[in-house]
Coordinates of C-alpha atoms and ligand atoms in Angstrom, one line a residue:
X1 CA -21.5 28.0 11.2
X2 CA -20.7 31.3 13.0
X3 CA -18.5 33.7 12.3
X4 CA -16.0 32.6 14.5
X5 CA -16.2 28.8 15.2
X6 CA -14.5 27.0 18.2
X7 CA -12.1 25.0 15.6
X8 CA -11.1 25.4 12.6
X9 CA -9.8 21.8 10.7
X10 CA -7.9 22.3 7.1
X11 CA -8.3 19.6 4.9
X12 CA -11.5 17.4 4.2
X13 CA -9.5 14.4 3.7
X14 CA -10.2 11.2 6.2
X15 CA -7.8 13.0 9.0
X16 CA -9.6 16.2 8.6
X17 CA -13.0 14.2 8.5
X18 CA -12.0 11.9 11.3
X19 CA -11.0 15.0 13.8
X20 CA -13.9 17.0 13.1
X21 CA -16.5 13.6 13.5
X22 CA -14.7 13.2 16.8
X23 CA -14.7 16.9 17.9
X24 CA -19.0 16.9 16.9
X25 CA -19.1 13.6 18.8
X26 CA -17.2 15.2 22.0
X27 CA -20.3 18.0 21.4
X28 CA -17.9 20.5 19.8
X29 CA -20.6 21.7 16.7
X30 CA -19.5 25.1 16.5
X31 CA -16.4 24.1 14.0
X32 CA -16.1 25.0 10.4
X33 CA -14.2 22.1 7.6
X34 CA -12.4 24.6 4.7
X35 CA -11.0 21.8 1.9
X36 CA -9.0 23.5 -1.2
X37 CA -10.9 21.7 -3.9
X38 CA -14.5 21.0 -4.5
X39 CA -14.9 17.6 -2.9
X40 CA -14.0 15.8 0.0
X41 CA -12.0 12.8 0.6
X42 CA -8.2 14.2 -0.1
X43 CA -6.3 11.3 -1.6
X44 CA -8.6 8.5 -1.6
X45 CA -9.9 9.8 -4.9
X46 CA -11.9 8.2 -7.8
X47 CA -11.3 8.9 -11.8
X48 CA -13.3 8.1 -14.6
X49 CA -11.3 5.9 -17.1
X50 CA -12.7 5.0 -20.3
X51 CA -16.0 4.0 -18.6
X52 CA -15.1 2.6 -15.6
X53 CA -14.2 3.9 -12.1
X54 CA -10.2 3.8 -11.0
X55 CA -8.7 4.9 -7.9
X56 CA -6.0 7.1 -8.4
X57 CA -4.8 7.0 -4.9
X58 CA -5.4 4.6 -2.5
X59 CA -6.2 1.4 -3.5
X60 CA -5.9 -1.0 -0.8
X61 CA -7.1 -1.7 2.3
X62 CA -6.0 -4.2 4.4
X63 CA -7.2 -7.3 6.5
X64 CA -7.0 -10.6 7.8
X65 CA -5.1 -9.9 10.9
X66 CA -5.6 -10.2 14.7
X67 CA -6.7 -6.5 14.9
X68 CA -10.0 -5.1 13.6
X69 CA -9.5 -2.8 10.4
X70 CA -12.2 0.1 11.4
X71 CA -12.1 1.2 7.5
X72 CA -12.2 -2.3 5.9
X73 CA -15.7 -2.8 8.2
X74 CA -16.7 0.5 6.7
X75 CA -16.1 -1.1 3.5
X76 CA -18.3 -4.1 4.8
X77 CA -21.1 -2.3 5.9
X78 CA -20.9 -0.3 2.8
X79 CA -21.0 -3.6 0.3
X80 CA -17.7 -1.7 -1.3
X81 CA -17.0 -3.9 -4.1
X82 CA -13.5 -4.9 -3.5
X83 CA -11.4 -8.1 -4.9
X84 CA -8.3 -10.1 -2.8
X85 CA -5.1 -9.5 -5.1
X86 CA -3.4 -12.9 -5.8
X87 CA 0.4 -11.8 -5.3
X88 CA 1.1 -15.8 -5.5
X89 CA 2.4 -16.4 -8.9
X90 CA 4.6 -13.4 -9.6
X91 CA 7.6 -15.7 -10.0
X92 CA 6.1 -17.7 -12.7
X93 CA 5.3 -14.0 -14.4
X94 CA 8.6 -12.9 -14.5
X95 CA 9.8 -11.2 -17.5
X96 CA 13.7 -10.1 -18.8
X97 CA 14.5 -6.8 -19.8
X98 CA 14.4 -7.7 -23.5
X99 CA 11.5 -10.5 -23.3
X100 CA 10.9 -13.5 -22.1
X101 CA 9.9 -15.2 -18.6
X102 CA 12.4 -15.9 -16.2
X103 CA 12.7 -19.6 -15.2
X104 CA 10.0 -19.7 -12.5
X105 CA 12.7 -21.9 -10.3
X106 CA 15.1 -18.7 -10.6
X107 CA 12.7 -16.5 -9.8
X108 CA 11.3 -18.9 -6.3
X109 CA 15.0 -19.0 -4.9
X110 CA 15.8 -15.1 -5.7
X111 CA 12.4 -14.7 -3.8
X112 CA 13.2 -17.1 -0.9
X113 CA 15.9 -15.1 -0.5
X114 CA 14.7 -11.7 -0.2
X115 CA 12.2 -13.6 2.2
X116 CA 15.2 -14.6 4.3
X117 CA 16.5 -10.8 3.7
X118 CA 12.9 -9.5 5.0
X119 CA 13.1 -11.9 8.3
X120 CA 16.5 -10.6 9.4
X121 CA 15.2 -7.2 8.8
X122 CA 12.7 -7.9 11.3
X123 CA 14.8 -9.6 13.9
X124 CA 17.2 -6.7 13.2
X125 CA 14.7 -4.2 13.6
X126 CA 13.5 -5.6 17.3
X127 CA 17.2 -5.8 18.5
X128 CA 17.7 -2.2 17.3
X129 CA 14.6 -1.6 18.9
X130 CA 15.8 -3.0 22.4
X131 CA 19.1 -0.6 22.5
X132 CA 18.2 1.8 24.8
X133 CA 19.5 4.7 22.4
X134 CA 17.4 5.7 19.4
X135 CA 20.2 4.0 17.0
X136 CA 18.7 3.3 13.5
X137 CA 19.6 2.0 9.9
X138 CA 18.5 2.0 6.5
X139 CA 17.1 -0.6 4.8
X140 CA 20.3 -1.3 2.6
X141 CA 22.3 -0.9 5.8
X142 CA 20.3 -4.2 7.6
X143 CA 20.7 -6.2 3.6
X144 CA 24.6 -5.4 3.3
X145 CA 24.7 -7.0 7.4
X146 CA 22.7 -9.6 6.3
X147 CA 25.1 -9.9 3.5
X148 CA 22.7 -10.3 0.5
X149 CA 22.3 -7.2 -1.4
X150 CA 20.2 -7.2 -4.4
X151 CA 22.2 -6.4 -7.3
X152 CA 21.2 -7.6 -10.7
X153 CA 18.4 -6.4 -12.3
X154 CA 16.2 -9.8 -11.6
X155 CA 17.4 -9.4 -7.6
X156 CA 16.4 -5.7 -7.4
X157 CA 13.2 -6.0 -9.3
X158 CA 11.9 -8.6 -6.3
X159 CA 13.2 -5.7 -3.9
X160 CA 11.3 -3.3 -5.4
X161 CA 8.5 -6.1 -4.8
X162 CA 9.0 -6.7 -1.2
X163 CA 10.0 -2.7 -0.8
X164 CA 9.4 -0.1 -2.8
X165 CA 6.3 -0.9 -4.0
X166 CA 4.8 -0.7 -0.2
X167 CA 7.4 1.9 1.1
X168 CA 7.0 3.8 -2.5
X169 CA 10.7 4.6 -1.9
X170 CA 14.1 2.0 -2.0
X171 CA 15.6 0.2 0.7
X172 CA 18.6 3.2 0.9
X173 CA 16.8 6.1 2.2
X174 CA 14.2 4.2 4.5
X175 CA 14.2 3.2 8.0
X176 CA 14.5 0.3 9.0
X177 CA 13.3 0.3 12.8
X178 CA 10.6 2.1 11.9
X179 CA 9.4 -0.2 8.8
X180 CA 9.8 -3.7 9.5
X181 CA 8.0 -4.9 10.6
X182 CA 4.9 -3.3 9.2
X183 CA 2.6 -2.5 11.7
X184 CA -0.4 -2.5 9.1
X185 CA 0.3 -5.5 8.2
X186 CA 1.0 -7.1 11.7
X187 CA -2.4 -5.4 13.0
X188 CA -4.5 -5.5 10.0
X189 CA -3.2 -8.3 8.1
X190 CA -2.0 -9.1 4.9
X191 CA -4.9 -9.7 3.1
X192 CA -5.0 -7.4 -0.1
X193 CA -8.3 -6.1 -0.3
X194 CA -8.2 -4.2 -4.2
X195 CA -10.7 -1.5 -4.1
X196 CA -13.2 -1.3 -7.3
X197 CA -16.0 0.1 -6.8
X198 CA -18.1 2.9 -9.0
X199 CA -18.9 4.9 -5.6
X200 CA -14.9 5.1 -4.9
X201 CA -12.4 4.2 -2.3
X202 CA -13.9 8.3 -1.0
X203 CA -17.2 6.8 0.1
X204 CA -15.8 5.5 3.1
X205 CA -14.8 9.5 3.7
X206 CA -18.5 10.3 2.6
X207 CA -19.6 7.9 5.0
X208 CA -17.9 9.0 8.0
X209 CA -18.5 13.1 7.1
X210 CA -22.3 11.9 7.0
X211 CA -22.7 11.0 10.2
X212 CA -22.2 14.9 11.0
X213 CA -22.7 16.8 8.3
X214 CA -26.3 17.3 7.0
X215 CA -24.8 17.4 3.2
X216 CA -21.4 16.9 1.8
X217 CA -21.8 20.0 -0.4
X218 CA -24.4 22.7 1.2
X219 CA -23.9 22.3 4.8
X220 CA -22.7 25.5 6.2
X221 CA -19.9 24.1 8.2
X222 CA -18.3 22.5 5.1
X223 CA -16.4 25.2 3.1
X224 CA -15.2 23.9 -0.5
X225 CA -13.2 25.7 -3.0
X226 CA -11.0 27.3 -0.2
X227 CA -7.4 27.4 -0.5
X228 CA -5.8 28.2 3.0
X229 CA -2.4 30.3 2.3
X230 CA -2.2 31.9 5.8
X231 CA -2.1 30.8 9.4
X232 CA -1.7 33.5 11.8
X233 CA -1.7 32.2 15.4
X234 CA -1.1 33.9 19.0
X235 CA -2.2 32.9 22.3
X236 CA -5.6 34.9 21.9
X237 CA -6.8 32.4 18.7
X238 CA -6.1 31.8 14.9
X239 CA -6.8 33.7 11.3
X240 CA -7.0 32.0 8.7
X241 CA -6.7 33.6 5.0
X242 CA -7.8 31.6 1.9
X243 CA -6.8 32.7 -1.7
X244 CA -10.4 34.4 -2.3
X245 CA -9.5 36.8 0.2
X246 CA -11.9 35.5 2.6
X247 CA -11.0 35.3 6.3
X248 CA -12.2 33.1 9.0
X249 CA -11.1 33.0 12.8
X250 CA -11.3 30.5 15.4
X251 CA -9.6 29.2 18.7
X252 CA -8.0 26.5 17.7
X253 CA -7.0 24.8 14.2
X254 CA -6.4 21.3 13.1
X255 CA -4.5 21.1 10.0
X256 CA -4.7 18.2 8.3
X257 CA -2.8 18.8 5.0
X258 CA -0.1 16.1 3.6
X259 CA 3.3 16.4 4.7
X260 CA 3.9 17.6 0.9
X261 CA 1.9 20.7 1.5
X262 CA 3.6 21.6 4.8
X263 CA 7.0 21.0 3.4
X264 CA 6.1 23.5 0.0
X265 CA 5.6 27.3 0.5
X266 CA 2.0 27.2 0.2
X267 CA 0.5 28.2 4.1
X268 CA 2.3 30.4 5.2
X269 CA 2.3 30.0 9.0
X270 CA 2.8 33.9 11.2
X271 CA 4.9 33.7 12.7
X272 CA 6.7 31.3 11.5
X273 CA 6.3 27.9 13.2
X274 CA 9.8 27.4 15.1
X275 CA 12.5 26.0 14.3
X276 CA 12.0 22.2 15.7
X277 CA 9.1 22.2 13.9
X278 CA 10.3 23.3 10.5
X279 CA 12.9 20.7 10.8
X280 CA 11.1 18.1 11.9
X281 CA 8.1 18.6 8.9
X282 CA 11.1 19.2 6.5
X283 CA 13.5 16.4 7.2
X284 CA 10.5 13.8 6.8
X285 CA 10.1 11.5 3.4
X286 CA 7.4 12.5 1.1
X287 CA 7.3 10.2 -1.5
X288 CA 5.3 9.5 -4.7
X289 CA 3.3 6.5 -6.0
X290 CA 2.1 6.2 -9.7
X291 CA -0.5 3.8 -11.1
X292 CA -0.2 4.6 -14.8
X293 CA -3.7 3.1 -16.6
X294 CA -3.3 2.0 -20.2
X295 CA -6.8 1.0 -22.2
X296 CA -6.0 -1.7 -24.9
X297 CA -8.9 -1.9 -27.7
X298 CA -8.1 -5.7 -26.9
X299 CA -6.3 -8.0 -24.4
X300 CA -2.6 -9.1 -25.5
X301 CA -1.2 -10.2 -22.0
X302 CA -1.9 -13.5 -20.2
X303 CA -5.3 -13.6 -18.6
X304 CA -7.0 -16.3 -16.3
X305 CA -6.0 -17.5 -12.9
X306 CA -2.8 -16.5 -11.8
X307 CA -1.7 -13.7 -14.1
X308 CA -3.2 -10.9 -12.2
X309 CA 0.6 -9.3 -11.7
X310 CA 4.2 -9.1 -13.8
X311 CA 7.2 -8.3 -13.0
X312 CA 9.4 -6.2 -15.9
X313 CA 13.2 -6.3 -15.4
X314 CA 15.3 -3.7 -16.3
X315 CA 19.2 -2.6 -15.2
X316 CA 17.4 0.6 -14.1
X317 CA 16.1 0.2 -10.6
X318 CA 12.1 0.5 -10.7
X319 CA 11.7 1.0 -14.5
X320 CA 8.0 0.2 -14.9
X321 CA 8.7 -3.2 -12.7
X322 CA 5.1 -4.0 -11.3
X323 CA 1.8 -4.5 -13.7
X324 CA -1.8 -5.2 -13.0
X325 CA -4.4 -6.3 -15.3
X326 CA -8.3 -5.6 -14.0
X327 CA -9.5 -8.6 -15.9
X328 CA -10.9 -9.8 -12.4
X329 CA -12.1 -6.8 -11.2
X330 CA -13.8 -5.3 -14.6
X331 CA -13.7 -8.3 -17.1
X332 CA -13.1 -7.3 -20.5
X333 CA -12.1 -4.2 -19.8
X334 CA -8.5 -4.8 -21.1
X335 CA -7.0 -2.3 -18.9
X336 CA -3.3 -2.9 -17.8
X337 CA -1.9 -0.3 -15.2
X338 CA 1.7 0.1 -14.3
X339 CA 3.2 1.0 -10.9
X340 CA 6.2 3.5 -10.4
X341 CA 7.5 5.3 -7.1
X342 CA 10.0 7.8 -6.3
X343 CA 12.4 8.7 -8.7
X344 CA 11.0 7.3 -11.6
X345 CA 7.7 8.6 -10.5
X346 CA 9.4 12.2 -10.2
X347 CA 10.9 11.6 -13.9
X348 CA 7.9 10.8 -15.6
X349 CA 6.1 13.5 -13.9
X350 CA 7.8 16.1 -15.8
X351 CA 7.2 13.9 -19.0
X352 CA 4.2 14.6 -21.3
X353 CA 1.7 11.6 -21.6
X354 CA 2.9 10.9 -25.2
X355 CA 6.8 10.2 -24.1
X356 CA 5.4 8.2 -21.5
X357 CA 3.2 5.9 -23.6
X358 CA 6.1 5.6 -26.0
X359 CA 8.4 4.1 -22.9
X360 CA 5.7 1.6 -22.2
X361 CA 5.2 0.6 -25.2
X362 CA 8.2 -0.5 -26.4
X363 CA 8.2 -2.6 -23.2
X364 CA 5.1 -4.2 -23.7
X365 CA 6.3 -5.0 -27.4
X366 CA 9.4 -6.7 -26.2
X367 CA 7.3 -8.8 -24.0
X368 CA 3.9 -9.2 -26.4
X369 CA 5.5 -8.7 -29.4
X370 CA 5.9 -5.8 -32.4
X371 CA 2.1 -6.4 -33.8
X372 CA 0.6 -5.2 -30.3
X373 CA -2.4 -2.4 -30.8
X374 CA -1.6 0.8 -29.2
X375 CA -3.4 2.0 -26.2
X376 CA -6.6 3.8 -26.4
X377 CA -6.0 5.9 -23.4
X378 CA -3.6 6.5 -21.0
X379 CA -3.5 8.0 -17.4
X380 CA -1.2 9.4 -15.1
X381 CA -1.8 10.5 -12.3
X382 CA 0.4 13.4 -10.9
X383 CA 0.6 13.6 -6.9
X384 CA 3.9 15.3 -6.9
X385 CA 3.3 18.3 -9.1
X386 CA -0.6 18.5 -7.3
X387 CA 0.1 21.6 -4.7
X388 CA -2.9 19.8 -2.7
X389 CA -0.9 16.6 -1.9
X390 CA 2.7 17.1 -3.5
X391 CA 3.7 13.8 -3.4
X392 CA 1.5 10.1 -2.2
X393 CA 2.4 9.3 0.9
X394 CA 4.8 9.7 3.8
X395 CA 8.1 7.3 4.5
X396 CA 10.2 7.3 7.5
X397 CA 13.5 8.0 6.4
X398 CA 16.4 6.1 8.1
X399 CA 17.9 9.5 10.0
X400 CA 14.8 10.5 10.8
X401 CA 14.5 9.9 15.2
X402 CA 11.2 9.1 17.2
X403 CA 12.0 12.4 19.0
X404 CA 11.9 14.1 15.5
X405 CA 8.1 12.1 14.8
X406 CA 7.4 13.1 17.8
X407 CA 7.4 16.8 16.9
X408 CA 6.2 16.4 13.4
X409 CA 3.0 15.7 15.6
X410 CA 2.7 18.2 18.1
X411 CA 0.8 20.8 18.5
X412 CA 1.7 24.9 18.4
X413 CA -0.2 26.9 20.6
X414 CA -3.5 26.8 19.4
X415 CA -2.1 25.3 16.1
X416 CA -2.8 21.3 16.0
X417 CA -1.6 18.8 13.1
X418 CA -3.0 15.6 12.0
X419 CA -2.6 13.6 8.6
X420 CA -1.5 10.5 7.3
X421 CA 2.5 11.4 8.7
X422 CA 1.9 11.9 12.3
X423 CA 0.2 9.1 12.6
X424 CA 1.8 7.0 15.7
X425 CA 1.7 3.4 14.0
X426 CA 0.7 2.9 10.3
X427 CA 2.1 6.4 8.6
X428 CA 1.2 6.4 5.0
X429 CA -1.8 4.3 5.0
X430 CA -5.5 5.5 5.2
X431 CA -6.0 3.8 8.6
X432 CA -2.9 5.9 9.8
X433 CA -4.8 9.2 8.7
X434 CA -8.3 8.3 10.3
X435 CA -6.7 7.4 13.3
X436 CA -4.4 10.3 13.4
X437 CA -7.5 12.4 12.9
X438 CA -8.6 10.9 16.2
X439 CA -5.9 11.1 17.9
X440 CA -5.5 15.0 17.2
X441 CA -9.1 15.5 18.0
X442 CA -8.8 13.8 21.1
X443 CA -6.2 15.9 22.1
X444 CA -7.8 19.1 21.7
X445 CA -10.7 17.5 23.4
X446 CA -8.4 16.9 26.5
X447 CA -7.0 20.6 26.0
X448 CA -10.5 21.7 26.4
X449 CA -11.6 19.4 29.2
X450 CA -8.4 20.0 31.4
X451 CA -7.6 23.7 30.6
X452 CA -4.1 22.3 30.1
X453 CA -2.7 22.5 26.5
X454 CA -0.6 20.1 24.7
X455 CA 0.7 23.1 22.3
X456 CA 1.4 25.6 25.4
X457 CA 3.3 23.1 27.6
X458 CA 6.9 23.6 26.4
X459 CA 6.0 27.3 26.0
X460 CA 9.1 27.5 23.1
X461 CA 6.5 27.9 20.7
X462 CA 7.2 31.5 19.7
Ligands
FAD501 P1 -5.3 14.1 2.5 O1 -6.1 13.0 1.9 O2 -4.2 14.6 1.6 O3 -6.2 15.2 3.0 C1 -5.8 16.6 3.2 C2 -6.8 17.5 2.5 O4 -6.3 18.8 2.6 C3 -7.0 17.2 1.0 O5 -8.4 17.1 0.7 C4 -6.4 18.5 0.3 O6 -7.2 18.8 -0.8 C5 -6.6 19.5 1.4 N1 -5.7 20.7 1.3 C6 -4.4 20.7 0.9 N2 -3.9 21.9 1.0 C7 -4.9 22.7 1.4 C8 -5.0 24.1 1.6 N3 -4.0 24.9 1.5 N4 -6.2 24.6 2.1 C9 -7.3 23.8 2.3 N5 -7.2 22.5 2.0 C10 -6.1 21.9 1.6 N6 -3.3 4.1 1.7 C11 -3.7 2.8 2.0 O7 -4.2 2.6 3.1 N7 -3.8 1.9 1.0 C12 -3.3 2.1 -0.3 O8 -3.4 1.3 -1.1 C13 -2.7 3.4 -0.5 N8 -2.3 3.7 -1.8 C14 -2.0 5.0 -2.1 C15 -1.7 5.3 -3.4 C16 -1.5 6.6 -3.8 C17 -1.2 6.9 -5.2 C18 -1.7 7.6 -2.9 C19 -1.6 9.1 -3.3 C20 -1.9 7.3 -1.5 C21 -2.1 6.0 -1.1 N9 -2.4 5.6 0.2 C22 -2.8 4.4 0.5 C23 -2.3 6.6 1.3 C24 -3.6 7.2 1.7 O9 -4.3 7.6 0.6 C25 -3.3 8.4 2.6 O10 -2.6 8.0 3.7 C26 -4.6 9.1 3.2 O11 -5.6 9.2 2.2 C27 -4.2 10.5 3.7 O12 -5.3 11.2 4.3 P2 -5.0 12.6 5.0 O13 -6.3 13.0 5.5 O14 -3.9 12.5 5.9 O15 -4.5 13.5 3.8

């Protein structure tokens, strides 16, 4: 790379990787990638659990629908090993707050309702959509219109199911035009494809950075290790401090880190990006997903065909609600993991490993019984406290305007953005980010190619 590269993109996640493959594919080489850590791939992100390989972030990739997923052919091509998660018999696997299944029946018309709940929300969502002002709800505001609001603990733990668990945050604080319906879904499809593979969700990133990058860990243009804590940015180029004191300039950045990052003090951006800016990144819902993974010297819960997933109910909203056992994926590795979001995932962040394990298990024993073993290991992932990621995923929160998205987007001078949350149609998902990272690139492409700038046109960006 030379000393002073064309672009600079922060972040080697799959936006960062995706803008910089497009930028070497437009014939832009002279660019430099500086990632924080010592790996690429940002939140798609293998761990070693007790032998095997887990995802700690994404997990999922979707298929099945009417439009091509690029990443799921990746997978393809790849041979990922991946499995199709059988959602089908959750309300057979019901389980009450102090043991015991639910009545499947019970649980089927609670279900068919929330069903009902979801198709409103769509119809809602298109008629909102229609009103030529940007007016928008919540997701509670569309259930109270539909008049069915989950309230006991069995109604709200199927919400969390049809909610929270893809949204990672509840119905109250999310929008509704901008979440039903879900474009992955609609474009992708529904299909559950459950990542579990020993290369990792991350070789997909690997196998995009490949195709320009002579090696993922010597290749001069690939800068590991480097924490970026200082933008400075004027019309004449960009500087860009890491915390080893090194300094790198370039025309133009692309900065790829999650919304997390940009909403916590650590870049500091000189000067400070304006004011429609800082709102727009700051009023913007970061949220957090948790897969807790417990190992069990041996298997206690129902196994076999159609108990992949339970649901726990508890009179506290999203109190360990959704399991997973891997028997399909890794059979006989008796590994149960446990999903939490938002709240309860920002709780049980501050909580030591030990107090957590001691909260599960005296669910599990109301469920399995007193004489249950204890778990062997336990993991929990922390994406909120991580100051690379602070937090899982973006959410669009019901306040939040297309104007405002809009913005969280755009570019400042020569300072561009890409990621996971300015993505135009699936925010939060890994085909968001790569496609983000496209986008951005393509933009900077066109700023190169027409001598007209995105991120000079409104010239309010000092
Ligand atoms: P990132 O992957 O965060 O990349 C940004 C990079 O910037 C990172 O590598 C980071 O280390 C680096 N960085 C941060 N700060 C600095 C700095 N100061 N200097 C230099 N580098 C820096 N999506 C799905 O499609 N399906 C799923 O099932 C799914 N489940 C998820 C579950 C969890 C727990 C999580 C966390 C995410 C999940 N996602 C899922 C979302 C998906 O992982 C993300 O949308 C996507 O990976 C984001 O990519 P990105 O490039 O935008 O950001």
């Amino acid at each position: 790379a030379s000393p002073s590269p064309t672009v600079i993109v922060i972040g080697a996640g799959i936006s960062g990787i995706a803008a910089a493959k497009t930028l070497h594919e437009a014939g832009i080489h002279d660019m430099l990638i500086v990632e924080a850590t010592p790996r690429i791939g940002g939140r798609l992100m293998k761990t070693q659990f007790s032998g095997l390989t887990v995802e700690k972030g994404a997990n999922w990739l979707f298929g099945g629908g009417p439009v091509a997923n690029p990443l799921l052919d990746i997978a393809k091509k790849l041979k990922l090993r991946t499995s199709l998660n059988d959602y089908e018999n959750l309300t057979s696997n019901t389980y009450k707050q102090e043991g015991g299944l639910y009545p499947s029946k019970l649980v089927e018309e609670i279900d068919k309702v929330a069903t009902a709940r979801d198709d409103f929300c769509e119809k809602f969502s298109k008629k909102l959509s229609s009103k030529k002002k940007d007016v928008d709800v919540s997701i509670l505001a569309a259930q109270r219109i539909f008049k069915q609001v989950p309230k006991t603990p069995l109604e709200m733990v199927i919400d969390f199911y049809h909610n929270d668990y893809e949204d990672a945050e509840p119905p109250k604080v999310t929008s509704l035009k901008h979440t039903y319906p879900r474009n992955e879904f609609v474009d992708h499809g529904e299909d559950p494809y459950f990542v579990a593979d020993p290369r990792g969700f991350e070789i997909v990133v690997q196998y995009l950075a490949k195709q320009f990058l002579s090696s993922l860990t010597s290749d001069p243009r690939l800068k590991l290790n480097k924490v970026v804590r200082e933008i400075s940015y004027s019309k004449s180029g960009v500087t860009i401090k890491t915390e080893d004191g090194s300094t790198y300039n370039s025309k133009y950045v692309i900065v790829s880190v999650s919304l997390g990052v940009l909403q916590s003090d650590l870049i500091e951006f000189q000067p400070t990006l304006p004011l429609w800016k800082r709102i727009a990144i700051s009023d913007f819902g970061m949220t957090i997903y948790t897969k807790i993974f417990l190992k069990f010297p041996y298997k206690f819960w129902p196994s076999g065909p159609g108990t992949e997933f339970f649901l726990y109910t508890h009179v506290r909203r999203g109190y360990y609600p959704l399991w997973q056992h891997l028997e399909n994926e890794y059979p006989g590795s008796n590994i149960l993991f446990v999903t939490v979001t938002a709240d309860e995932s920002r709780r049980i962040e501050q909580l030591p490993d030990e107090a957590i394990e001691a909260e599960i298990m005296v669910i599990l024993k109301k469920l399995f019984g007193d004489n249950i073993p204890k778990p062997e290991s336990i993991l929990v992932p922390r994406w909120g406290l991580d100051r690379f990621y602070k937090g899982s995923f973006s959410n669009w929160p019901d306040s939040y305007s297309q104007k405002r998205k809009d913005q969280l987007a755009d570019p400042i001078g020569p300072v561009y953005f890409t990621g996971e949350h300015t993505s135009n149609k699936y925010i939060g998902y890994a085909t968001g980010a790569y496609f983000a990272g496209i986008d951005t690139a393509n933009d900077l492409i066109e700023c190169f190619k027409k001598k007209s700038c995105r991120g000079y046109n409104r010239n309010r960006w000092h």
